CSV table of C-alpha atoms and ligand atoms in Angstrom, one decimal:
chain,number,residue,atom,x,y,z
A,1,MET,CA,-0.2,0.1,0.0
A,2,PRO,CA,1.5,3.3,-0.9
A,3,ALA,CA,1.8,6.3,1.4
A,4,ARG,CA,-1.1,8.3,1.9
A,5,VAL,CA,-1.1,11.5,-0.4
A,6,TYR,CA,-2.0,14.7,1.9
A,7,PHE,CA,-3.7,17.5,-0.3
A,8,ASP,CA,-5.4,19.1,2.2
A,9,HIS,CA,-3.3,21.7,3.7
A,10,ALA,CA,-5.8,24.8,3.6
A,11,ALA,CA,-7.2,22.4,6.6
A,12,THR,CA,-4.4,22.0,8.6
A,13,THR,CA,-0.7,21.4,7.7
A,14,PRO,CA,1.8,18.6,8.9
A,15,LEU,CA,4.1,19.7,11.6
A,16,ASP,CA,7.5,20.1,10.2
A,17,PRO,CA,10.2,17.8,11.7
A,18,ARG,CA,12.5,20.9,12.5
A,19,VAL,CA,9.8,22.9,14.4
A,20,ALA,CA,8.9,19.7,16.3
A,21,ALA,CA,12.6,19.6,17.3
A,22,ALA,CA,12.4,23.6,18.4
A,23,MET,CA,9.4,22.7,20.6
A,24,GLU,CA,10.3,19.6,22.2
A,25,PRO,CA,12.7,21.0,24.9
A,26,PHE,CA,9.9,23.0,26.0
A,27,LEU,CA,7.8,20.1,26.3
A,28,ARG,CA,10.3,18.2,28.6
A,29,GLU,CA,13.0,19.8,30.5
A,30,GLU,CA,12.5,23.9,30.0
A,31,TYR,CA,8.9,23.6,31.5
A,32,GLY,CA,9.2,27.2,33.3
A,33,ASN,CA,6.3,29.6,33.2
A,34,ALA,CA,7.6,32.9,31.3
A,35,SER,CA,6.5,35.2,33.9
A,36,SER,CA,8.8,33.5,36.7
A,37,LEU,CA,11.5,35.4,37.6
A,38,HIS,CA,13.9,32.2,38.2
A,39,GLU,CA,16.5,31.0,35.8
A,40,ALA,CA,13.4,28.4,33.9
A,41,GLY,CA,11.0,31.1,33.9
A,42,ARG,CA,13.7,33.8,32.2
A,43,LYS,CA,14.7,30.5,29.5
A,44,ALA,CA,10.8,30.5,28.8
A,45,ARG,CA,10.4,34.5,28.3
A,46,GLU,CA,14.0,34.6,26.1
A,47,ALA,CA,12.3,31.3,23.7
A,48,VAL,CA,8.9,33.3,23.7
A,49,GLU,CA,10.5,36.7,23.0
A,50,GLN,CA,12.5,35.3,20.2
A,51,ALA,CA,9.5,33.5,18.7
A,52,ARG,CA,7.7,37.0,18.9
A,53,ALA,CA,10.7,38.7,16.8
A,54,GLN,CA,10.2,35.6,14.3
A,55,VAL,CA,6.7,36.0,13.8
A,56,ALA,CA,7.3,39.7,13.4
A,57,ALA,CA,9.9,39.1,10.5
A,58,LEU,CA,7.4,37.1,8.4
A,59,LEU,CA,5.2,40.5,8.3
A,60,ASN,CA,7.9,43.0,8.6
A,61,ALA,CA,6.2,44.1,12.0
A,62,ASP,CA,8.1,45.2,15.3
A,63,PRO,CA,8.0,42.2,17.5
A,64,ALA,CA,5.8,44.6,20.1
A,65,GLU,CA,2.9,44.7,17.9
A,66,ILE,CA,2.9,40.7,17.7
A,67,VAL,CA,0.2,39.2,20.7
A,68,PHE,CA,0.0,35.3,20.8
A,69,THR,CA,-3.6,33.7,21.1
A,70,ALA,CA,-4.8,30.5,21.1
A,71,SER,CA,-5.8,30.6,17.4
A,72,GLY,CA,-6.6,32.3,14.3
A,73,THR,CA,-10.5,31.9,15.1
A,74,GLU,CA,-9.4,33.8,18.5
A,75,ALA,CA,-7.3,36.5,16.8
A,76,ASP,CA,-10.2,37.3,14.6
A,77,ASN,CA,-12.7,37.4,17.5
A,78,MET,CA,-9.9,39.8,19.4
A,79,ALA,CA,-9.7,41.9,16.1
A,80,LEU,CA,-13.6,42.5,15.7
A,81,VAL,CA,-14.5,42.6,19.3
A,82,GLY,CA,-11.7,44.7,20.5
A,83,VAL,CA,-12.1,47.5,18.2
A,84,ALA,CA,-16.3,47.5,18.6
A,85,ASP,CA,-15.7,47.3,22.3
A,86,ALA,CA,-13.5,50.0,22.4
A,87,ASN,CA,-16.0,52.1,20.6
A,88,GLY,CA,-18.9,50.9,22.9
A,89,PHE,CA,-20.6,48.6,20.5
A,90,ALA,CA,-23.8,50.2,19.6
A,91,GLY,CA,-23.6,52.5,17.2
A,92,VAL,CA,-20.5,51.2,15.3
A,93,HIS,CA,-20.4,50.3,11.9
A,94,LEU,CA,-18.2,47.3,10.7
A,95,VAL,CA,-17.5,46.7,7.0
A,96,THR,CA,-16.4,43.1,6.1
A,97,SER,CA,-17.1,40.7,3.0
A,98,ALA,CA,-19.6,38.3,2.0
A,99,ILE,CA,-16.6,35.2,1.8
A,100,GLU,CA,-15.2,35.5,5.1
A,101,HIS,CA,-14.3,32.6,7.4
A,102,PRO,CA,-16.7,31.7,10.0
A,103,ALA,CA,-14.4,33.3,12.5
A,104,ILE,CA,-15.3,36.5,10.9
A,105,LEU,CA,-18.9,36.0,9.9
A,106,GLU,CA,-20.0,34.4,13.2
A,107,THR,CA,-18.4,37.1,14.9
A,108,ALA,CA,-19.8,39.8,13.0
A,109,GLY,CA,-23.6,38.2,13.7
A,110,TYR,CA,-22.6,38.5,17.4
A,111,LEU,CA,-21.6,42.1,16.9
A,112,ALA,CA,-24.9,42.5,15.2
A,113,ARG,CA,-26.7,41.2,18.3
A,114,ARG,CA,-24.6,44.0,20.4
A,115,GLY,CA,-25.6,46.9,18.2
A,116,VAL,CA,-23.1,47.0,15.9
A,117,ALA,CA,-24.3,47.7,12.4
A,118,VAL,CA,-22.7,45.2,9.9
A,119,THR,CA,-22.0,45.7,6.1
A,120,LYS,CA,-20.9,42.4,4.0
A,121,LEU,CA,-19.9,43.5,0.5
A,122,PRO,CA,-20.2,41.5,-2.4
A,123,VAL,CA,-17.5,39.9,-4.4
A,124,ASN,CA,-17.4,39.4,-8.0
A,125,PHE,CA,-17.1,35.9,-9.9
A,126,ASP,CA,-13.5,35.8,-9.0
A,127,GLY,CA,-14.1,36.2,-5.5
A,128,LEU,CA,-12.2,40.0,-5.2
A,129,VAL,CA,-13.9,42.7,-3.2
A,130,ASP,CA,-13.8,46.2,-5.5
A,131,PRO,CA,-11.9,49.1,-3.7
A,132,SER,CA,-14.2,51.4,-5.1
A,133,ALA,CA,-17.3,49.4,-3.7
A,134,LEU,CA,-15.4,49.2,-0.1
A,135,LYS,CA,-15.2,52.9,-0.4
A,136,ALA,CA,-18.8,53.8,-1.2
A,137,ALA,CA,-19.8,51.6,2.1
A,138,LEU,CA,-17.9,53.3,4.6
A,139,ARG,CA,-19.8,55.8,6.8
A,140,PRO,CA,-18.9,58.5,9.5
A,141,GLU,CA,-19.4,55.6,11.9
A,142,THR,CA,-17.5,53.1,10.5
A,143,ARG,CA,-14.9,51.8,12.7
A,144,LEU,CA,-13.6,48.7,11.1
A,145,VAL,CA,-12.9,47.0,7.9
A,146,SER,CA,-11.9,43.5,7.9
A,147,ILE,CA,-11.3,41.8,4.6
A,148,MET,CA,-9.5,38.3,4.5
A,149,ALA,CA,-5.9,38.5,2.9
A,150,ALA,CA,-6.6,35.2,1.0
A,151,ASN,CA,-10.0,32.9,0.8
A,152,ASN,CA,-9.8,29.5,2.5
A,153,VAL,CA,-12.0,27.9,0.0
A,154,ILE,CA,-10.9,29.3,-3.3
A,155,GLY,CA,-7.5,30.7,-2.8
A,156,THR,CA,-8.3,33.9,-4.2
A,157,ILE,CA,-5.9,36.8,-2.8
A,158,GLN,CA,-7.6,40.0,-2.4
A,159,LEU,CA,-6.3,43.5,-3.2
A,160,VAL,CA,-5.5,44.1,0.6
A,161,PRO,CA,-3.1,47.1,-0.4
A,162,GLU,CA,-6.0,48.9,-2.2
A,163,LEU,CA,-8.3,48.0,0.3
A,164,ALA,CA,-6.2,48.9,3.0
A,165,ARG,CA,-5.6,52.0,1.5
A,166,VAL,CA,-9.4,53.4,1.1
A,167,ALA,CA,-9.5,52.5,4.8
A,168,ARG,CA,-7.0,54.4,5.7
A,169,GLU,CA,-7.9,57.4,3.8
A,170,HIS,CA,-11.4,57.7,5.5
A,171,GLY,CA,-9.8,57.1,9.1
A,172,THR,CA,-10.9,53.6,9.6
A,173,LEU,CA,-8.7,50.7,11.0
A,174,PHE,CA,-8.3,47.9,8.6
A,175,HIS,CA,-8.1,44.4,9.7
A,176,THR,CA,-7.1,41.4,7.5
A,177,ASP,CA,-7.7,37.3,8.4
A,178,ALA,CA,-4.6,36.4,6.9
A,179,VAL,CA,-4.7,32.9,8.7
A,180,GLN,CA,-4.3,31.5,4.9
A,181,ALA,CA,-1.8,33.7,3.3
A,182,ALA,CA,0.7,34.3,6.2
A,183,GLY,CA,4.0,32.4,5.5
A,184,LYS,CA,2.6,31.5,1.7
A,185,VAL,CA,2.6,35.1,0.2
A,186,PRO,CA,4.4,38.2,1.5
A,187,LEU,CA,3.1,40.3,3.6
A,188,ASN,CA,4.3,43.7,4.8
A,189,VAL,CA,2.8,45.9,7.6
A,190,LYS,CA,5.5,48.8,6.9
A,191,ASP,CA,4.2,49.3,3.4
A,192,THR,CA,0.7,48.5,3.9
A,193,PRO,CA,-1.6,50.4,6.2
A,194,ILE,CA,-2.9,47.2,7.9
A,195,ASP,CA,-3.7,47.7,11.7
A,196,LEU,CA,-4.7,44.4,13.0
A,197,LEU,CA,-3.9,40.9,11.2
A,198,SER,CA,-4.5,37.5,12.3
A,199,MET,CA,-2.4,34.4,11.6
A,200,SER,CA,-2.3,30.7,12.6
A,201,ALA,CA,0.6,28.2,13.3
A,202,HIS,CA,-1.2,25.3,12.1
A,203,LYS,CA,-1.5,26.6,8.2
A,204,LEU,CA,2.3,27.1,8.1
A,205,HIS,CA,3.6,23.6,9.2
A,206,GLY,CA,3.5,24.8,12.7
A,207,PRO,CA,1.5,23.3,15.9
A,208,LYS,CA,-2.3,23.6,16.2
A,209,GLY,CA,-3.7,25.9,19.0
A,210,VAL,CA,-1.8,28.8,18.7
A,211,GLY,CA,-1.9,32.3,16.6
A,212,ALA,CA,-0.9,35.8,16.6
A,213,LEU,CA,-2.6,39.1,16.2
A,214,PHE,CA,-0.7,41.8,14.7
A,215,VAL,CA,-1.6,45.4,16.5
A,216,ARG,CA,0.0,48.2,14.7
A,217,LYS,CA,1.5,50.5,17.9
A,218,GLY,CA,-1.2,53.2,18.8
A,219,VAL,CA,-4.2,51.0,17.7
A,220,THR,CA,-6.2,50.6,20.9
A,221,ILE,CA,-8.4,47.7,21.6
A,222,GLU,CA,-10.2,46.0,24.5
A,223,PRO,CA,-9.1,42.4,25.5
A,224,LEU,CA,-11.3,39.4,25.2
A,225,VAL,CA,-9.7,37.2,27.7
A,226,HIS,CA,-8.9,39.1,31.1
A,227,GLY,CA,-6.6,38.0,34.0
A,228,GLY,CA,-3.0,37.8,35.0
A,229,GLY,CA,-2.1,40.6,32.1
A,230,GLN,CA,0.0,38.8,29.8
A,231,GLU,CA,0.7,39.6,26.2
A,232,ARG,CA,1.0,43.4,27.4
A,233,GLY,CA,-2.6,43.1,29.0
A,234,LEU,CA,-4.0,42.1,25.8
A,235,ARG,CA,-4.3,38.3,26.0
A,236,SER,CA,-4.1,36.9,29.8
A,237,ALA,CA,-3.1,33.6,30.3
A,238,THR,CA,0.2,31.6,30.9
A,239,GLU,CA,1.9,31.6,27.4
A,240,ASN,CA,1.8,28.3,25.5
A,241,VAL,CA,5.6,28.3,25.4
A,242,ALA,CA,6.2,25.2,23.2
A,243,GLY,CA,3.6,26.1,20.7
A,244,ILE,CA,4.5,29.4,20.6
A,245,VAL,CA,8.5,28.4,19.8
A,246,GLY,CA,6.9,26.3,17.1
A,247,PHE,CA,5.1,29.0,15.7
A,248,GLY,CA,8.3,31.4,15.6
A,249,ARG,CA,10.8,28.2,14.2
A,250,ALA,CA,7.3,27.9,11.5
A,251,ALA,CA,7.2,31.5,10.8
A,252,GLU,CA,11.2,31.6,9.7
A,253,LEU,CA,11.0,28.8,7.7
A,254,ALA,CA,8.4,30.0,6.1
A,255,ARG,CA,10.1,33.2,5.7
A,256,VAL,CA,13.4,32.1,4.4
A,257,ASP,CA,11.9,29.3,1.9
A,258,MET,CA,8.9,31.2,0.5
A,259,ALA,CA,10.3,32.3,-3.0
A,260,ALA,CA,11.3,28.9,-3.9
A,261,GLU,CA,8.7,27.3,-2.2
A,262,ASN,CA,6.0,29.2,-3.8
A,263,ALA,CA,7.7,28.3,-7.4
A,264,ARG,CA,7.8,24.7,-6.7
A,265,LEU,CA,4.0,24.8,-5.4
A,266,VAL,CA,3.0,27.0,-8.4
A,267,ALA,CA,4.3,24.6,-10.8
A,268,LEU,CA,2.9,21.9,-8.8
A,269,ARG,CA,-0.5,23.4,-8.8
A,270,GLU,CA,-0.7,24.3,-12.5
A,271,ARG,CA,0.4,21.1,-13.6
A,272,ILE,CA,-2.6,19.3,-12.0
A,273,LEU,CA,-4.9,22.4,-13.1
A,274,GLU,CA,-3.8,21.9,-16.6
A,275,THR,CA,-4.1,17.7,-16.8
A,276,VAL,CA,-7.5,17.8,-14.9
A,277,THR,CA,-9.0,20.1,-16.9
A,278,ARG,CA,-7.6,18.0,-19.9
A,279,THR,CA,-8.5,14.7,-18.7
A,280,VAL,CA,-11.8,15.1,-16.4
A,281,PRO,CA,-14.7,16.3,-18.6
A,282,GLY,CA,-16.4,19.1,-17.0
A,283,ALA,CA,-13.5,20.1,-14.6
A,284,TYR,CA,-13.0,23.6,-14.4
A,285,LEU,CA,-11.2,26.4,-12.3
A,286,ILE,CA,-13.0,28.3,-9.2
A,287,GLY,CA,-11.6,31.6,-8.1
A,288,HIS,CA,-9.4,34.1,-9.8
A,289,PRO,CA,-6.7,32.2,-12.1
A,290,ALA,CA,-3.8,34.3,-11.3
A,291,ARG,CA,-4.4,35.7,-7.8
A,292,ARG,CA,-4.3,32.5,-5.8
A,293,LEU,CA,-2.4,31.2,-3.0
A,294,PRO,CA,0.6,29.2,-4.6
A,295,GLY,CA,-0.5,25.6,-3.8
A,296,HIS,CA,-4.3,26.1,-3.6
A,297,LEU,CA,-6.6,24.9,-6.6
A,298,CYS,CA,-10.5,24.6,-6.3
A,299,LEU,CA,-12.1,22.7,-9.0
A,300,GLY,CA,-15.8,22.7,-10.1
A,301,LEU,CA,-16.7,19.4,-11.5
A,302,ALA,CA,-19.8,19.9,-13.9
A,303,GLY,CA,-22.2,17.1,-13.7
A,304,LEU,CA,-21.0,15.8,-10.2
A,305,GLU,CA,-22.5,18.3,-8.3
A,306,GLY,CA,-24.4,15.7,-6.0
A,307,GLU,CA,-21.4,13.7,-6.0
A,308,ALA,CA,-18.6,15.8,-4.6
A,309,ILE,CA,-18.9,13.9,-1.0
A,310,LYS,CA,-18.8,10.5,-2.8
A,311,LEU,CA,-15.6,11.5,-4.7
A,312,LEU,CA,-14.1,13.1,-1.7
A,313,LEU,CA,-14.5,9.5,-0.1
A,314,ALA,CA,-13.3,7.3,-3.3
A,315,LEU,CA,-10.4,9.4,-3.3
A,316,ASP,CA,-9.9,9.1,0.4
A,317,GLU,CA,-10.2,4.9,0.1
A,318,ALA,CA,-7.5,5.4,-2.9
A,319,GLY,CA,-5.6,7.4,-0.2
A,320,ILE,CA,-5.6,10.7,-1.2
A,321,ALA,CA,-7.0,13.4,1.3
A,322,VAL,CA,-8.5,16.5,-0.5
A,323,SER,CA,-11.3,18.6,0.7
A,324,SER,CA,-14.8,19.5,-1.1
A,325,GLY,CA,-15.2,23.2,-1.1
A,326,SER,CA,-18.5,23.1,0.3
A,327,ALA,CA,-17.4,21.1,3.0
A,328,CYS,CA,-14.1,21.8,4.2
A,329,SER,CA,-16.0,21.5,7.6
A,330,ALA,CA,-17.8,17.7,7.8
A,331,HIS,CA,-20.6,19.9,9.7
A,332,HIS,CA,-21.8,21.0,6.5
A,333,ALA,CA,-21.5,18.1,4.2
A,334,GLY,CA,-23.5,18.0,0.8
A,335,GLN,CA,-24.6,21.4,1.5
A,336,PRO,CA,-24.1,24.3,-1.1
A,337,SER,CA,-21.2,26.4,-0.3
A,338,GLN,CA,-22.1,29.8,0.8
A,339,ILE,CA,-18.4,30.7,-0.5
A,340,LEU,CA,-19.9,29.7,-3.8
A,341,LEU,CA,-23.3,31.3,-3.7
A,342,ALA,CA,-21.4,34.4,-2.8
A,343,LEU,CA,-19.2,34.3,-6.0
A,344,GLY,CA,-22.5,34.2,-8.1
A,345,PHE,CA,-22.9,30.0,-8.8
A,346,ASP,CA,-26.4,28.7,-8.8
A,347,PRO,CA,-27.6,26.5,-5.7
A,348,VAL,CA,-26.8,23.3,-7.7
A,349,ARG,CA,-23.3,24.2,-8.9
A,350,ALA,CA,-22.4,25.5,-5.4
A,351,ARG,CA,-22.7,22.0,-4.3
A,352,GLY,CA,-19.6,20.6,-6.5
A,353,SER,CA,-16.1,21.4,-5.9
A,354,LEU,CA,-13.3,19.7,-4.9
A,355,ARG,CA,-10.2,21.5,-3.0
A,356,VAL,CA,-6.8,20.6,-3.7
A,357,THR,CA,-4.0,22.3,-1.4
A,358,LEU,CA,-0.7,21.4,-1.7
A,359,GLY,CA,2.3,21.8,1.1
A,360,ARG,CA,6.0,21.5,1.5
A,361,PHE,CA,6.1,18.0,1.7
A,362,ASN,CA,4.0,17.3,-1.3
A,363,THR,CA,6.3,15.6,-4.2
A,364,ASP,CA,5.7,15.3,-8.0
A,365,GLU,CA,5.3,11.6,-7.7
A,366,GLU,CA,2.1,12.2,-5.4
A,367,VAL,CA,0.8,14.6,-8.2
A,368,ASP,CA,1.4,11.8,-10.7
A,369,ARG,CA,-0.4,9.4,-8.4
A,370,PHE,CA,-3.4,12.0,-8.0
A,371,LEU,CA,-3.8,12.6,-11.5
A,372,GLU,CA,-3.9,8.9,-12.5
A,373,ILE,CA,-6.3,8.4,-9.7
A,374,LEU,CA,-9.0,11.3,-10.2
A,375,PRO,CA,-9.8,10.6,-13.7
A,376,ARG,CA,-10.8,7.3,-12.6
A,377,ALA,CA,-12.4,8.2,-9.7
A,378,VAL,CA,-15.0,10.7,-11.4
A,379,ALA,CA,-15.6,8.2,-14.3
A,380,SER,CA,-16.5,5.6,-11.6
A,381,LEU,CA,-19.0,8.3,-10.5
A,382,ARG,CA,-20.4,9.6,-13.7
A,383,PRO,CA,-22.3,6.8,-14.7
A,384,MET,CA,-24.7,7.3,-11.6
A,385,THR,CA,-25.3,10.7,-12.3
A,386,THR,CA,-26.3,10.1,-15.8
A,387,ARG,CA,-28.5,7.5,-14.5
A,388,LEU,CA,-30.3,9.5,-11.9
A,389,ALA,CA,-30.5,12.3,-14.7
A,390,ALA,CA,-32.3,9.9,-16.9
A,391,ALA,CA,-34.5,8.8,-14.0
A,392,LYS,CA,-35.6,12.2,-13.7
A,393,LEU,CA,-37.0,12.6,-17.3
B,401,PLP,N1,-9.2,32.3,9.1
B,401,PLP,C1,-9.1,31.6,7.8
B,401,PLP,C2,-9.4,32.2,6.5
B,401,PLP,C3,-9.1,30.1,8.2
B,401,PLP,O1,-8.7,29.4,7.0
B,401,PLP,C4,-9.2,29.2,9.3
B,401,PLP,C5,-8.8,28.2,9.5
B,401,PLP,O2,-9.4,27.4,8.6
B,401,PLP,C6,-9.3,30.2,10.4
B,401,PLP,C7,-9.4,31.7,10.2
B,401,PLP,C8,-9.0,29.5,11.7
B,401,PLP,O3,-8.2,29.5,12.5
B,401,PLP,P1,-7.8,28.5,13.4
B,401,PLP,O4,-8.0,26.7,13.2
B,401,PLP,O5,-6.6,28.6,13.9
B,401,PLP,O6,-8.8,28.7,14.5
């Protein structure tokens, strides 16, 4: 039985062994609390601060602008709730987009119940928010704009510099959920007027359960978690030292290798796209053709809309892990993807897509195997759809 092929890096990534090696001492002998004054505590503090500098370097931020959190979801909540709370909730206006991750959309829903007015900007067929639509949506009471850097389902990279500039010119804070983008595409907070930015270690070959929020110097937010005052009072709790150290090392590896790794992933991605659209009838690309994450493909499969989950399971049986665009979360299996509906897909088409996301350890041979297995898996499901269509006539 050949080794399993993992093509679901947008869901999570395997821990890089170099990251695991950096974390290991902090899971064993270096168990100090980073707030303790003795030697064990000082060693933990030093490690946390080194990681803070490594994560900051990925964004060209100052280390003091990085706040560690327990996830990307928490960083997103902290940004949105933190700004709304700092402005008294009721009467605040928040602008976001229709294709954000639930960590943003559900938080916006919570804020709406607390009296915040929420505008969700539409996207075009490629998944892009139009900066002039953002400009038109801004009001005197708009306190925050939150637009993701790259989408987790379709892989489209937003026009963040342009959108951030529109917000800055209006005097409004700009947050970007960069959980999918960080470590994969260059992000530079010195060049771009981003005020708040969310990240998550497990999407860049780091550990699960650790994230960060970049908070630009001078930006005021209320904390979500209150307690002992760690992380400059913005995120109380004893630091997850091993997790933070892993995040730091993962950020450093991603930064150093980014250009070469991106070129390698784009080549693998384009080979998959070219071959699949040639060998699988009805296959087409969803999302922006050029502005997309290097290893990210979202494929539509015309005629197989009802069978996306069956295809995913058939591939899983053949040892290949991918995701269905509509069901990156198993909780929503079989339902039309809200993201694809927002792109303008009809509800039938919005049920049939396959998300293939590549990462650091994927090889040419694994791509070969996928390209051999996919057309057969699709063909095995086609007769069923054809029979069903005939029965309906
Ligand atoms: N934002 C985006 C765009 C994501 O893709 C994810 C995870 O899938 C999150 C936020 C949540 O991050 P975490 O899993 O660290 O909570």
